[in-house]
Coordinates of C-alpha atoms (C1' of nucleotides) in Angstrom, one line a residue:
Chain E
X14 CA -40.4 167.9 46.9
X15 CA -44.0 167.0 46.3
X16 CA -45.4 170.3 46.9
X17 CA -42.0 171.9 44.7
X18 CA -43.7 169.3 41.8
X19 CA -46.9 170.3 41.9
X20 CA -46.9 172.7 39.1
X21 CA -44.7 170.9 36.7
X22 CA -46.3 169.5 33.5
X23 CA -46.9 166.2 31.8
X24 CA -47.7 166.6 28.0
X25 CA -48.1 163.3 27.3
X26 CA -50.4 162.2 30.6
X27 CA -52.4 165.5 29.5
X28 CA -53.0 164.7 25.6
X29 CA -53.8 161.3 27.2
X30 CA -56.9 162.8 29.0
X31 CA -59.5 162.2 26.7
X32 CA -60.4 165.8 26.0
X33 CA -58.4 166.1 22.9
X34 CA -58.6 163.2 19.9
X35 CA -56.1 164.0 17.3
X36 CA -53.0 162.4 18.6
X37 CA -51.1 159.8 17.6
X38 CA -48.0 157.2 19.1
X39 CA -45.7 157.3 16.1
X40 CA -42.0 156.1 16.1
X41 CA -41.4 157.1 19.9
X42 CA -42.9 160.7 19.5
X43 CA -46.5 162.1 19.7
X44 CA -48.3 163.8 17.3
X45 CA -51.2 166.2 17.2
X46 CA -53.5 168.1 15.0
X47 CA -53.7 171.7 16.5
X48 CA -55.7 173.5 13.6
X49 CA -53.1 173.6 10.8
X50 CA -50.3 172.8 13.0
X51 CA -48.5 169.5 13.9
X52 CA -47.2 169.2 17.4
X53 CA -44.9 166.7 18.7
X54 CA -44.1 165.5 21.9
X55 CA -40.9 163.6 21.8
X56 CA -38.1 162.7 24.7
X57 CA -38.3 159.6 27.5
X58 CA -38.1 159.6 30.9
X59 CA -40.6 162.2 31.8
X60 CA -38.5 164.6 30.1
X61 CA -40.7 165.9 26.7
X62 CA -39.9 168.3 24.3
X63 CA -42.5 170.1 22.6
X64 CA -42.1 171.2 19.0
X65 CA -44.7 172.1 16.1
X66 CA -44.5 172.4 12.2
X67 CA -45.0 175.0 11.6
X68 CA -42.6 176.5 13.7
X69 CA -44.1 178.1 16.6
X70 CA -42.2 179.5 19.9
X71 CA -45.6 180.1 21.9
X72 CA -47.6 177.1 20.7
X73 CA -46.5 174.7 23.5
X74 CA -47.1 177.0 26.6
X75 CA -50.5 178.1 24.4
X76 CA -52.1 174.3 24.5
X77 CA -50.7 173.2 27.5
X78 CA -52.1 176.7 29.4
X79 CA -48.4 177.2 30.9
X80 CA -49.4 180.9 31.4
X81 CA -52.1 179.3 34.1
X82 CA -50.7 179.8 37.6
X83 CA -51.4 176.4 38.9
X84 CA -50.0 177.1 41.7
X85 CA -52.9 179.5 42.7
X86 CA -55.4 176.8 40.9
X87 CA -54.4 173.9 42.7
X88 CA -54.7 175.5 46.3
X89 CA -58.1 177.0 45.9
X90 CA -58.7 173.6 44.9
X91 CA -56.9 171.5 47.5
X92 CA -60.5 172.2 49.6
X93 CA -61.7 169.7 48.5
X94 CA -60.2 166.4 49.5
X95 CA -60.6 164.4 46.6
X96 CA -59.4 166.5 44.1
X97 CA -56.7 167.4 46.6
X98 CA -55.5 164.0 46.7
X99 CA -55.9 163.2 43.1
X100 CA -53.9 166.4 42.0
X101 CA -50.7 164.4 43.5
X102 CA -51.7 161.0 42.1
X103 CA -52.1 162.8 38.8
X104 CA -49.1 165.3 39.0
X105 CA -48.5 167.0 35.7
X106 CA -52.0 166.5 34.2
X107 CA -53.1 170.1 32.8
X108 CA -55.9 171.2 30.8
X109 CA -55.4 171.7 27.7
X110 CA -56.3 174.9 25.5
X111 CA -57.5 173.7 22.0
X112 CA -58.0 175.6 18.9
X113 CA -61.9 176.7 19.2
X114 CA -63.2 175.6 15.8
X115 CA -61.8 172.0 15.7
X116 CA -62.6 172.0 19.3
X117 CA -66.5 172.5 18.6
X118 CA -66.0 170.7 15.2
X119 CA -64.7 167.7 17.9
X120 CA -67.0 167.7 20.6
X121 CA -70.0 167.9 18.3
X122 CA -68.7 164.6 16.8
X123 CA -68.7 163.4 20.4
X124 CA -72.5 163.2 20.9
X125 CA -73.8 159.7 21.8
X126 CA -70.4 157.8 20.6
X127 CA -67.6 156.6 22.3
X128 CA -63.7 157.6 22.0
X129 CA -62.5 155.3 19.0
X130 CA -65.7 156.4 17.0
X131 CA -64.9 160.1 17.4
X132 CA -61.4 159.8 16.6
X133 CA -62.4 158.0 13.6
X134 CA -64.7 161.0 12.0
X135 CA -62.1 163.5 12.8
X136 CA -59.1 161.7 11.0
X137 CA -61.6 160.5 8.4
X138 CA -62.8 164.9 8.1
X139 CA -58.8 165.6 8.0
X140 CA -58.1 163.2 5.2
X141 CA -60.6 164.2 3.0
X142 CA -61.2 167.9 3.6
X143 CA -57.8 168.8 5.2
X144 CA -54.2 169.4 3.9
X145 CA -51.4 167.1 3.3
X146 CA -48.5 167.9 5.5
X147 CA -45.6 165.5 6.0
X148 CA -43.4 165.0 8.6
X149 CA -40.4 162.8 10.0
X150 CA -41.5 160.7 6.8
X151 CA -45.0 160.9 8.3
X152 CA -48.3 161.7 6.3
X153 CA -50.8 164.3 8.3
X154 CA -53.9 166.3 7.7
X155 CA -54.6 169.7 8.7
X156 CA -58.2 170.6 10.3
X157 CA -60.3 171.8 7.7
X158 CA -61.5 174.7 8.3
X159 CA -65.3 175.8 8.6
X160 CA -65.3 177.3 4.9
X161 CA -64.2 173.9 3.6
X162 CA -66.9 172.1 6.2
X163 CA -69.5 174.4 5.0
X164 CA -68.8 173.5 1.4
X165 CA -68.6 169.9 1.3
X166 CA -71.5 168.0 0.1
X167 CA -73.5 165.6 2.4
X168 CA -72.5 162.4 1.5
X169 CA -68.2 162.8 1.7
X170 CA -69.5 164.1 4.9
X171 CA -71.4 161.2 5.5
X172 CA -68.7 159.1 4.1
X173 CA -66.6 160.3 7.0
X174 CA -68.9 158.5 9.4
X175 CA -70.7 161.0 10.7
X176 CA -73.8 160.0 10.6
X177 CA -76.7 162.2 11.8
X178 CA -74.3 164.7 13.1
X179 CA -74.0 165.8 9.5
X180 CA -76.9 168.2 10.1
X181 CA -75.2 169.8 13.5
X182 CA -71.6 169.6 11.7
X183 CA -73.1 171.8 9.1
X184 CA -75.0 174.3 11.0
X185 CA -71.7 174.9 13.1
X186 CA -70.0 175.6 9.7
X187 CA -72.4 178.2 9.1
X188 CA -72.7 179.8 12.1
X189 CA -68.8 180.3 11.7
X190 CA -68.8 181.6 8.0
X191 CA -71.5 183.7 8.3
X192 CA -69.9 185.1 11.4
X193 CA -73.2 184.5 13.5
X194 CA -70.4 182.6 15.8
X195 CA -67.4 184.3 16.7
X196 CA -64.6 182.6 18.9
X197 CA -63.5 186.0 19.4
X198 CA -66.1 187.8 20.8
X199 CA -67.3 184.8 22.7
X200 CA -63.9 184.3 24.9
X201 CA -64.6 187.8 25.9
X202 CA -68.4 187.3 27.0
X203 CA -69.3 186.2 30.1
X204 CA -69.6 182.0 30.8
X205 CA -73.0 182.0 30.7
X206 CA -73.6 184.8 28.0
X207 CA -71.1 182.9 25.5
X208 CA -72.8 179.8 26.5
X209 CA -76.0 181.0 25.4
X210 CA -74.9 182.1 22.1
X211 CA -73.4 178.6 21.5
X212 CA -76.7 176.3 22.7
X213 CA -78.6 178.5 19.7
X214 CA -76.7 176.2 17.5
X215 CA -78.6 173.1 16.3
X216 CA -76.8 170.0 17.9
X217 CA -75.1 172.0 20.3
X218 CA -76.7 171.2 23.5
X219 CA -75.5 171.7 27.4
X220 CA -72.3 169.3 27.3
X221 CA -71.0 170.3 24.0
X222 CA -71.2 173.8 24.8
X223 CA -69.4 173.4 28.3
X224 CA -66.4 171.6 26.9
X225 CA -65.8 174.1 24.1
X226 CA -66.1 176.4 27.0
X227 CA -63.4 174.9 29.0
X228 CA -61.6 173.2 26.3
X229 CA -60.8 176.2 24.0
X230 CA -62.4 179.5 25.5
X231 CA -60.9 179.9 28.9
X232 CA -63.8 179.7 30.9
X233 CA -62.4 177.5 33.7
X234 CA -65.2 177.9 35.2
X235 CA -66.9 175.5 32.9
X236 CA -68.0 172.0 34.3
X237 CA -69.0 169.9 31.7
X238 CA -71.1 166.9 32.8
X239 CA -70.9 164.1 30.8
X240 CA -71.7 160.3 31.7
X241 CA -68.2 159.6 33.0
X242 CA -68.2 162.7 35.3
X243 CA -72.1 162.2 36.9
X244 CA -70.5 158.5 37.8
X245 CA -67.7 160.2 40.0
X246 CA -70.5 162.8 41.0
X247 CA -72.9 159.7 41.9
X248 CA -70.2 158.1 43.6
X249 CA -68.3 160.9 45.6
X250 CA -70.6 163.9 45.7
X251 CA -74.0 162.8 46.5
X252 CA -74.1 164.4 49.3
X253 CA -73.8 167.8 47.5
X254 CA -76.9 167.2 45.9
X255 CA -80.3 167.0 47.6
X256 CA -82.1 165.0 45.4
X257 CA -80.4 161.9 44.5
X258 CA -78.3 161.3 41.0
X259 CA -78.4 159.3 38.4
X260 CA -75.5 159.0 35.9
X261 CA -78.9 159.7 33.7
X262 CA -79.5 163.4 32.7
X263 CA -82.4 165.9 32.2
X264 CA -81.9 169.8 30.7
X265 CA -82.7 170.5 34.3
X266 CA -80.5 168.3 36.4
X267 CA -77.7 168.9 33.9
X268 CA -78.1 173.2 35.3
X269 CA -78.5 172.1 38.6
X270 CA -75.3 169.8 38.6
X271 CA -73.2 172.1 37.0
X272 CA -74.4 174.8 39.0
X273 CA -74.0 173.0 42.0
X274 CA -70.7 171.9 41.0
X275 CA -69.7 175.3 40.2
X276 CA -70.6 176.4 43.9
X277 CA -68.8 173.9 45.3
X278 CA -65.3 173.9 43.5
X279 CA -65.3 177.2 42.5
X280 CA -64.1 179.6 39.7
X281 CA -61.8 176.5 38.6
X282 CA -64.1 173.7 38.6
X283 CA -62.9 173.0 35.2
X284 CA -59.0 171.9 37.0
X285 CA -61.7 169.8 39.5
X286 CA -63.3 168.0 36.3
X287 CA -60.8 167.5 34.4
X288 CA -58.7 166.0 37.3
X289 CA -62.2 163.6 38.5
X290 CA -62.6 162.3 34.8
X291 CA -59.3 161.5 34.1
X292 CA -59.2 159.8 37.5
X293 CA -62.7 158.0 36.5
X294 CA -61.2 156.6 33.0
X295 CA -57.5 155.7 35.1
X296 CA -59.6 153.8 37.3
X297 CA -61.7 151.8 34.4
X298 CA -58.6 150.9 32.6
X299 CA -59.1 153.1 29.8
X300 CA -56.1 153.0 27.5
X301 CA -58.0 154.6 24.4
Chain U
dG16 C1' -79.6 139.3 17.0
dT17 C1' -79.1 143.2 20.1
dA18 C1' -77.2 146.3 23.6
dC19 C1' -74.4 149.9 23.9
dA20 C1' -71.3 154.2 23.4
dG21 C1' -68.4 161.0 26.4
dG22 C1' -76.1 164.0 23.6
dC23 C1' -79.3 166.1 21.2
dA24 C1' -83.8 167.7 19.2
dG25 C1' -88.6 166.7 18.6
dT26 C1' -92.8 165.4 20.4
dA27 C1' -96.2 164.3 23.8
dT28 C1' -97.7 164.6 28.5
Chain P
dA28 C1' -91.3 171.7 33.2
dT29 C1' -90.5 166.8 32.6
dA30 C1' -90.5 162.2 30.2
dC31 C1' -89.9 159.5 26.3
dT32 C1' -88.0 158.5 21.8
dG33 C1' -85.2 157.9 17.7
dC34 C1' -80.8 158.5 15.8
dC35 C1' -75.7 156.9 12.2
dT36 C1' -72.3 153.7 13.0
dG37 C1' -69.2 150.2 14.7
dT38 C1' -68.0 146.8 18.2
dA39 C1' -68.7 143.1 21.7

DNA sequence: GTACAGGCAGTAT
DNA sequence: ATACTGCCTGTA
């Protein structure tokens, strides 16, 4: 029974993880920004049904990486008792696989704010750069798309909230029109080779470039390390580390911790972080 | 007022 | 290499 569970699927814990900002609770259903699509999560009971507007048959298993073979995942990962134990407390938590552009778009938004601000900026960017779509009597807005970004003067952008991270947001929006950044060409590259080409951007550092990694470029080998995740490091792993943590990080340390992290949970330490941060905010009350 | 929040680049050692 | 600093903005 609980191992039979194992690899079954919770959309709503999942879009509940954190990693993803442009969902919303409206009249009993979910709703999403996927790009230009809407997605929506609707049923009780445990039992969801996953739809999007547009129409799309291969959307649902697309985002909620239902062509992963968990089963395989979870066992090289059930090493590790921690992660073995919170992969039952969790059950049905996934990863999700987000649409590369308002992935990086997202996570660049991210730096040095908390959840509420971030989800702010992006429905503030939708609103005034994306497309109107309605649904169940619902108003939504499309992601704008880098072109748009790229084009929009400085102050609607700073109108949006984003402060200083105008600057980064923009020089992401070139690097994608002028095709110097190719989502493409970078899920085929190696982790680290892709992950080169993306800290050349301005404002996109070590953390950023590890969660578009994960988060929308199937490298599940990805760990990003943000504050949340060296806390359950600090607290769990120090004895992985030789030198002791903080939940304060250099360039350096940030390598070494990923690196380390990477050695120790293997080719799917992104399953292992995603499962230790959502476990992290579960435990803090987090109900953002 | 002021500390702080899911980093990053710039500058000085 | 490593440490230190400022940064938009909103909230507690």
């Amino acid at each position: 029974m609980q191992s039979a569970s194992l690899d079954s699927y919770d959309p709503v814990r999942t879009i509940n993880s954190g990693q993803v900002f442009l969902w919303q609770r409206q009249l009993d259903s979910w709703y999403g920004i996927y790009g230009q699509h809407i997605v929506k999560i609707s049923g009780t009971r445990g039992i969801h049904k996953v739809n999007s507007y547009p129409k799309s048959d291969s959307i649902q298993s697309r985002i909620f990486r239902l062509d992963d073979d968990v089963r395989t995942i979870f066992a090289e990962l059930e090493g590790d008792p921690l992660i073995k134990r919170l992969l039952t407390k969790y059950q049905g938590l996934r990863l999700m696989r987000q649409e590369p552009e308002q992935c990086l778009f997202s996570f660049v938004c991210a730096s040095n704010t908390n959840i509420p601000m971030i989800r702010r900026m992006l429905f503030n960017l939708a609103r005034r750069f994306g497309s109107r779509m309605a649904l169940d009597g619902l108003e939504f807005y499309s992601f704008p798309s880098a072109d748009t970004i790229s084009k929009a003067r400085i102050s609607d952008l700073l109108a949006c909230g984003l402060g200083y991270r105008v600057k980064a947001i923009k020089a992401v929006a070139e690097s994608i029109v002028t095709g110097a950044l190719d989502f493409r060409t970078l899920t085929k590259m190696s982790y680290h080779d892709a992950k080169r080409q993306l800290t050349q951007i301005y404002g996109v550092g070590n953390k950023i470039a590890d969660c578009v990694l994960l988060f929308s470029l199937d490298k599940l080998e990805a760990f990003p390390v943000d504050v949340w995740i060296a806390r359950a490091l600090v607290k769990n792993y120090q004895w992985l580390f030789e030198s002791k943590l903080s939940d304060k990080l250099t360039p350096h340390q940030y390598d070494d911790i990923t690196d380390r992290a990477r050695q120790h949970f293997g080719r799917y330490a992104g399953y292992a972080q995603q499962y230790l941060y959502y476990h992290m905010r579960h435990q803090a009350g987090a109900n953002w």
